[in-house]
């Protein structure tokens, strides 16, 4: 064995994952595939180092030999005759990127949204906070830890806005062609924007309420099929462990929807921030550190959350949940989603003042907007 190959063997042993997976990780981060083991070793100080992976790959990968491995996409395709379940080939995701999503349930695309667009979203957000504009249906949420403090009409009061589908400037995010191009790989060509958010994670007030508990977004959604739903989440500034980046449990999208409830946190939990029951803190986590404009696409069963914001800044991200327009509504009665249905029902009754008449499905149907193709069943 050459020295380089030997060092790589040590590296992969350290990382607990096979070389095929390490290689597949590179395109997913928009990094060029390492040409040789030494190049991989050089990179290992970068994003690979912090990762700990399951011992078994989720898809059985055939062994890949370093010396003879062709780097072309075609070779990878031929070594994976198995049909992909979560993605389709629209010529946008490379086979490596598809494989990464299939195995991990998320994919990070660097530098997808321009600075200029993000600055415009930020300006609009600030206008909303100063109450210079009023948008029908838009929800402004304050952090539970500062609810009782004095109201100031600026961004300090707002931890999150939801349902900005009637704000043309913010909704432009959901229609950006470079985002839809990726979304189509998961949803197909007919695309609905179902849920919109701008998260302004505040500096933690000392009670850890700025955390978002680990959850699966599907818990909130009464539509299916699950694999035709995807979230796009774009960092509006550098996000890292310090200011509370996203934390994901890779591979959990292959599981089922779990029971969710409010976590038992001493300092309190924000309204509707349900977390998975029996969260296992031992499960391997990945912190998604991102630069302004980087965008992660993730599956609605992927368990994720975000840590505490330990900085003095407001950590900002903008996101949209998309679904295929072919998705259909389901009745969640008798399922684990009954608790969230009930809470949403109570809020909707207050907000829209049409108590009783509005179903959980209705609350989604009137917020959803077509962004590409044809509106079918949602
Ligand atoms: C995939 C995706 C869907 C995942 C998620 O989005 S998870 C998080 C989802 N969270 C939500 O959807 C919550 C959305 N927020 C809201 O609807 C609103 O901000 C509300 C919580 C209803 C507050 O509305 P607002 O107009 O401010 O109404 P009020 O000031 O009159 O407050 C009404 C009662 O709510 C309480 N409240 C307000 N903000 C929070 C909070 N952050 N955490 C816990 N409780 C809260 C407030 O204290 C008040 O309670 P009472 O005085 O009535 O007992
Ligand atoms: N009991 C729990 N139920 C659900 N989610 C939880 C629970 N405890 C922590 N989390 C979530 O786990 C994720 C990791 O948070 P945590 O603060 O524990 O670690 P971290 O921020 O990654 O690490 P560090 O604070 O050391 O940098 C966050 O999304 C947090 O909300
Ligand atoms: O930006 C974050 O903190 C994550 C929010 C999130 O996962 C959600 O609202 O569903
Ligand atoms: Fe989420
Ligand atoms: Mg933390």
XYZ file of C-alpha atoms and ligand atoms in Angstrom:
475
model
C 0.000 0.000 0.000
C 1.344 3.432 -0.881
C 1.935 5.917 1.891
C -0.929 8.086 0.732
C -3.298 5.141 0.613
C -2.219 4.129 4.068
C -2.861 7.610 5.432
C -6.254 7.628 3.806
C -7.087 4.312 5.389
C -6.275 5.862 8.736
C -8.361 8.886 7.947
C -11.418 6.885 6.943
C -11.057 4.725 9.998
C -11.040 7.885 12.056
C -14.141 9.172 10.343
C -15.891 5.869 10.658
C -17.093 5.900 7.106
C -16.157 4.283 3.815
C -14.260 6.082 1.118
C -17.248 5.963 -1.257
C -19.176 8.107 1.188
C -16.325 10.498 1.753
C -16.022 11.057 -1.960
C -19.752 11.556 -2.315
C -19.593 14.259 0.310
C -17.488 16.626 -1.770
C -19.893 17.530 -4.594
C -22.609 17.907 -2.024
C -20.592 20.755 -0.566
C -19.779 22.050 -4.033
C -16.170 21.066 -3.581
C -14.245 19.334 -6.289
C -13.803 15.608 -5.763
C -10.397 14.835 -4.328
C -8.206 13.439 -7.071
C -6.078 11.422 -4.738
C -6.025 10.392 -1.118
C -3.510 13.068 -0.227
C -5.868 15.736 -1.513
C -8.617 14.237 0.613
C -6.335 14.306 3.586
C -5.543 17.933 2.985
C -9.263 18.720 3.008
C -9.875 16.626 6.029
C -9.122 19.567 8.259
C -12.082 21.328 6.668
C -15.663 20.108 6.698
C -15.005 16.418 7.091
C -13.234 16.666 10.374
C -16.227 17.586 12.497
C -18.409 14.819 11.150
C -19.173 11.538 12.730
C -21.202 9.149 10.675
C -23.122 5.969 11.134
C -20.982 2.929 10.822
C -23.117 1.372 8.083
C -23.849 3.319 4.922
C -27.600 3.672 4.459
C -27.465 2.438 0.905
C -25.224 -0.532 0.391
C -22.449 0.959 -1.696
C -20.345 -1.392 -3.758
C -16.664 -1.190 -2.889
C -14.835 1.537 -4.743
C -11.159 1.082 -5.442
C -8.978 4.103 -5.183
C -6.565 3.351 -7.962
C -9.068 2.450 -10.648
C -11.912 4.691 -9.653
C -12.989 6.899 -12.549
C -14.258 10.231 -11.293
C -16.926 10.668 -13.934
C -20.566 10.816 -13.038
C -21.335 8.014 -15.460
C -19.133 5.627 -13.534
C -20.916 6.424 -10.323
C -24.257 5.965 -12.003
C -23.298 2.545 -13.285
C -22.120 1.480 -9.873
C -25.514 2.439 -8.470
C -28.074 0.681 -10.632
C -30.570 0.882 -7.783
C -33.323 3.438 -8.372
C -33.145 6.612 -6.401
C -36.128 7.106 -4.172
C -35.967 10.741 -3.110
C -34.623 12.576 -6.147
C -35.102 12.621 -9.870
C -32.720 13.338 -12.681
C -33.445 16.776 -14.092
C -29.840 17.385 -15.049
C -29.321 19.655 -12.045
C -28.112 17.405 -9.245
C -25.110 15.297 -10.108
C -25.360 11.580 -9.322
C -23.048 12.205 -6.377
C -25.291 14.952 -5.057
C -28.350 12.761 -5.502
C -26.661 9.927 -3.684
C -25.774 12.279 -0.868
C -29.397 13.390 -0.473
C -30.645 9.812 -0.723
C -28.358 8.801 2.114
C -28.425 11.865 4.311
C -31.719 13.640 3.650
C -30.194 17.043 2.939
C -27.924 18.768 0.476
C -26.075 22.032 0.855
C -25.604 24.263 -2.175
C -23.118 27.023 -1.672
C -23.651 30.604 -2.750
C -27.068 30.064 -4.328
C -28.743 33.358 -3.442
C -27.037 36.644 -4.259
C -25.961 39.197 -1.659
C -28.126 41.742 -3.387
C -31.279 39.629 -2.994
C -30.506 38.837 0.611
C -29.944 42.499 1.413
C -33.311 43.278 -0.137
C -35.013 40.603 2.018
C -33.324 42.032 5.064
C -34.529 45.565 4.255
C -38.086 44.328 3.795
C -37.899 42.438 7.075
C -36.786 45.610 8.840
C -39.645 47.564 7.255
C -42.090 44.951 8.540
C -40.617 45.145 12.017
C -40.909 48.942 12.045
C -44.528 48.421 10.997
C -44.099 50.564 7.902
C -45.997 47.949 5.918
C -48.816 45.644 6.915
C -49.175 42.366 5.067
C -52.376 40.305 5.277
C -51.893 36.934 6.962
C -48.326 37.620 8.037
C -47.489 36.383 11.549
C -44.856 38.027 13.711
C -43.585 36.001 16.576
C -41.691 37.194 19.638
C -39.412 35.022 21.700
C -41.101 33.617 24.770
C -38.321 35.003 26.984
C -38.978 38.627 26.010
C -42.771 38.519 25.762
C -43.304 40.469 28.930
C -40.645 43.058 28.271
C -41.450 46.434 26.842
C -42.525 46.476 23.192
C -40.175 48.172 20.764
C -41.131 48.328 17.126
C -37.932 47.020 15.653
C -36.324 43.712 14.863
C -35.401 43.143 18.510
C -39.008 42.271 19.177
C -39.357 39.703 16.407
C -37.882 36.207 16.486
C -39.640 34.937 13.404
C -42.104 35.912 10.742
C -44.293 33.338 9.081
C -46.657 33.361 6.111
C -45.154 36.128 4.014
C -46.808 34.816 0.852
C -48.591 38.166 0.365
C -45.399 40.201 0.646
C -44.145 40.469 -2.945
C -40.591 41.328 -1.949
C -40.096 38.453 0.512
C -42.088 36.015 -1.592
C -39.623 36.650 -4.414
C -37.360 34.311 -2.440
C -39.775 31.432 -3.079
C -39.771 32.079 -6.811
C -36.039 32.474 -7.408
C -35.284 30.355 -10.494
C -32.034 28.985 -9.085
C -33.922 27.663 -6.039
C -36.828 26.207 -8.029
C -34.367 24.461 -10.282
C -33.228 22.404 -7.291
C -36.675 22.069 -5.767
C -37.883 20.419 -8.959
C -35.457 17.535 -8.382
C -37.451 16.618 -5.283
C -41.010 17.702 -6.087
C -41.285 17.400 -9.848
C -42.327 20.224 -12.186
C -45.568 21.378 -10.542
C -44.521 23.246 -7.444
C -46.438 24.841 -4.593
C -44.827 27.095 -1.986
C -46.650 25.890 1.134
C -44.959 27.557 4.053
C -42.758 30.619 4.358
C -40.593 31.861 7.212
C -37.907 34.376 8.010
C -36.154 33.421 11.210
C -34.452 36.138 13.235
C -32.993 34.064 16.031
C -32.415 36.531 18.880
C -29.423 36.633 21.197
C -30.360 34.183 23.916
C -31.819 35.984 26.907
C -30.185 33.455 29.243
C -32.885 30.809 29.319
C -31.932 28.887 26.183
C -35.276 29.762 24.623
C -33.532 30.700 21.386
C -33.023 26.999 20.689
C -35.316 25.194 18.322
C -35.878 21.641 19.540
C -35.126 18.722 17.283
C -38.132 18.028 15.094
C -39.430 16.760 11.777
C -41.244 19.391 9.744
C -43.744 16.803 8.513
C -45.306 16.934 11.972
C -46.885 20.246 10.891
C -48.056 19.148 7.440
C -51.349 17.392 6.612
C -50.271 16.543 3.072
C -48.459 13.708 1.381
C -46.604 11.971 -0.152
C -43.759 12.865 2.131
C -41.011 12.455 -0.458
C -42.549 15.198 -2.632
C -41.976 17.850 0.009
C -38.733 19.741 0.529
C -37.525 22.700 2.527
C -35.145 25.339 1.174
C -33.348 27.231 3.959
C -30.955 30.060 3.068
C -28.498 31.659 5.448
C -28.859 35.454 5.334
C -25.473 35.843 7.003
C -22.731 33.584 8.275
C -24.321 30.969 10.526
C -22.267 28.822 12.821
C -22.418 26.983 16.062
C -22.068 30.195 18.008
C -25.139 31.929 16.629
C -27.232 28.762 16.406
C -26.871 27.112 13.025
C -29.055 24.244 11.896
C -28.227 20.898 13.456
C -29.282 17.796 11.540
C -29.326 14.066 12.214
C -28.189 12.640 8.867
C -30.173 9.729 7.511
C -33.206 10.177 9.749
C -35.349 10.977 6.688
C -35.508 7.220 6.034
C -37.409 6.714 9.281
C -41.021 7.424 10.095
C -42.818 10.406 11.569
C -42.293 10.431 15.305
C -44.387 11.653 18.174
C -43.782 15.335 18.933
C -44.494 17.420 21.967
C -43.120 20.402 23.889
C -39.734 19.465 25.318
C -39.430 19.783 29.073
C -37.119 22.757 29.156
C -36.720 24.720 32.365
C -36.449 28.132 30.706
C -39.573 27.681 28.605
C -40.336 26.796 24.993
C -41.754 28.943 22.224
C -45.305 28.442 21.046
C -45.584 25.454 18.712
C -41.916 24.558 18.975
C -42.591 20.874 19.373
C -39.673 18.473 19.533
C -39.408 14.737 18.927
C -40.287 12.794 22.039
C -37.413 10.705 23.355
C -34.758 12.752 21.563
C -31.549 10.767 21.686
C -28.654 13.190 22.244
C -26.239 10.362 21.370
C -27.325 10.229 17.729
C -24.552 11.577 15.450
C -25.257 15.250 14.679
C -23.984 17.517 11.966
C -23.798 21.269 12.493
C -24.474 22.997 9.179
C -22.212 26.001 9.200
C -23.071 28.190 6.240
C -22.111 31.446 4.570
C -24.500 34.173 3.469
C -26.419 32.869 0.442
C -25.685 29.180 1.018
C -28.850 27.106 0.840
C -29.698 23.740 2.285
C -32.494 21.590 0.882
C -33.841 19.009 3.285
C -36.451 16.282 3.561
C -39.458 16.809 5.871
C -38.641 13.712 7.927
C -35.054 14.784 8.579
C -34.695 15.443 12.286
C -33.243 18.915 12.757
C -33.220 21.842 15.115
C -31.002 24.756 15.960
C -28.833 25.623 18.893
C -28.780 28.604 21.168
C -27.652 31.980 19.813
C -24.722 32.904 22.007
C -23.852 36.075 20.093
C -25.305 39.572 20.345
C -26.531 39.525 16.745
C -29.855 38.328 15.376
C -29.136 35.259 13.277
C -31.172 35.442 10.101
C -32.368 32.821 7.648
C -35.166 32.707 5.121
C -36.954 29.544 4.149
C -39.775 28.011 2.179
C -41.361 24.572 2.233
C -42.314 23.360 -1.190
C -44.552 20.475 -2.175
C -45.546 18.912 -5.434
C -48.888 20.330 -6.575
C -49.874 16.673 -6.942
C -49.742 16.171 -3.196
C -53.055 15.560 -1.479
C -54.388 16.419 1.957
C -54.786 13.765 4.598
C -56.883 13.592 7.722
C -54.578 13.520 10.748
C -57.261 12.423 13.214
C -56.037 9.478 15.213
C -52.383 10.119 14.297
C -49.486 11.670 16.200
C -50.265 14.959 14.416
C -53.532 15.444 16.283
C -51.856 17.614 18.928
C -50.541 20.148 16.424
C -53.841 20.137 14.523
C -55.585 21.103 17.731
C -53.164 23.946 18.480
C -53.351 25.312 14.953
C -57.150 25.103 15.123
C -57.201 27.205 18.285
C -54.897 29.821 16.787
C -56.743 29.924 13.479
C -60.063 30.382 15.223
C -58.636 33.479 16.939
C -56.726 34.813 13.983
C -59.322 34.414 11.264
C -62.355 34.536 13.572
C -64.143 31.709 11.819
C -64.157 29.244 14.698
C -64.988 25.686 13.844
C -65.381 26.180 10.118
C -61.730 26.046 9.251
C -60.014 22.678 8.936
C -56.295 22.046 9.399
C -56.171 21.369 5.662
C -57.875 24.709 4.895
C -55.189 26.607 6.805
C -52.669 25.137 4.361
C -54.784 25.414 1.217
C -55.226 29.143 1.526
C -51.603 29.864 2.363
C -50.172 27.706 -0.434
C -49.159 29.454 -3.663
C -48.294 27.982 -7.035
C -44.755 28.893 -8.072
C -44.236 26.652 -11.094
C -46.415 24.564 -13.425
C -50.015 23.792 -12.626
C -51.986 23.841 -9.388
C -53.479 20.370 -9.052
C -54.682 18.967 -5.737
C -53.117 21.079 -2.988
C -42.320 23.414 9.501
C -42.731 24.584 10.277
C -44.218 24.767 10.198
C -42.217 24.453 11.670
C -42.517 25.625 12.497
O -42.821 26.661 12.035
S -42.349 25.397 14.143
C -42.892 26.915 14.898
C -44.240 27.210 14.577
N -44.630 28.273 15.360
C -45.707 28.917 15.080
O -46.357 28.640 14.106
C -46.075 29.993 16.007
C -46.540 31.120 15.213
N -46.773 32.216 16.084
C -47.955 32.736 16.276
O -48.930 32.290 15.723
C -48.020 33.936 17.169
O -46.765 34.480 17.310
C -48.638 33.662 18.544
C -47.822 32.655 19.348
C -50.067 33.146 18.390
C -48.690 34.973 19.295
O -49.471 35.832 18.529
P -49.690 37.342 18.922
O -50.423 37.996 17.839
O -48.383 37.900 19.349
O -50.695 37.230 20.118
P -50.579 37.690 21.599
O -49.450 38.639 21.820
O -51.944 38.131 21.953
O -50.257 36.358 22.345
C -51.227 35.375 22.462
C -50.790 34.406 23.510
O -49.613 33.709 23.021
C -48.565 33.853 23.954
N -47.330 33.898 23.178
C -46.957 34.829 22.308
N -45.773 34.552 21.785
C -45.396 33.384 22.345
C -44.255 32.578 22.216
N -43.250 32.909 21.421
N -44.197 31.457 22.920
C -45.180 31.114 23.769
N -46.288 31.833 23.924
C -46.383 32.949 23.226
C -48.858 35.146 24.697
O -48.247 35.164 25.927
C -50.363 35.073 24.795
O -50.699 34.195 25.826
P -51.904 34.525 26.821
O -51.532 35.832 27.449
O -53.120 34.612 25.955
O -51.896 33.392 27.773
N -34.534 17.462 24.914
C -34.431 17.895 23.656
N -35.424 17.645 22.776
C -35.324 18.082 21.522
N -34.294 18.768 21.034
C -33.281 19.049 21.869
C -33.283 18.635 23.199
N -32.131 19.075 23.789
C -31.445 19.730 22.833
N -32.110 19.730 21.674
C -31.732 20.325 20.398
O -30.512 19.770 19.987
C -29.828 20.686 19.167
C -28.432 20.852 19.698
O -28.468 21.749 20.772
P -27.496 21.815 21.991
O -27.575 23.180 22.550
O -27.737 20.675 22.883
O -26.081 21.549 21.382
P -25.222 22.431 20.424
O -25.738 23.816 20.398
O -25.141 21.701 19.178
O -23.857 22.290 21.141
P -23.020 23.406 21.878
O -24.013 24.197 22.676
O -22.107 22.585 22.689
O -22.371 24.170 20.783
C -30.647 21.958 19.178
O -31.466 21.976 18.057
C -31.450 21.811 20.424
O -32.619 22.577 20.358
O -33.815 28.455 11.568
C -34.021 27.660 12.466
O -33.657 27.841 13.598
C -34.765 26.389 12.141
C -36.219 26.585 12.154
C -36.980 25.349 11.812
O -36.448 24.289 11.661
C -38.436 25.455 11.662
O -38.995 26.507 11.963
O -39.046 24.473 11.250
Fe -37.946 22.787 10.953
Mg -26.041 24.829 22.199
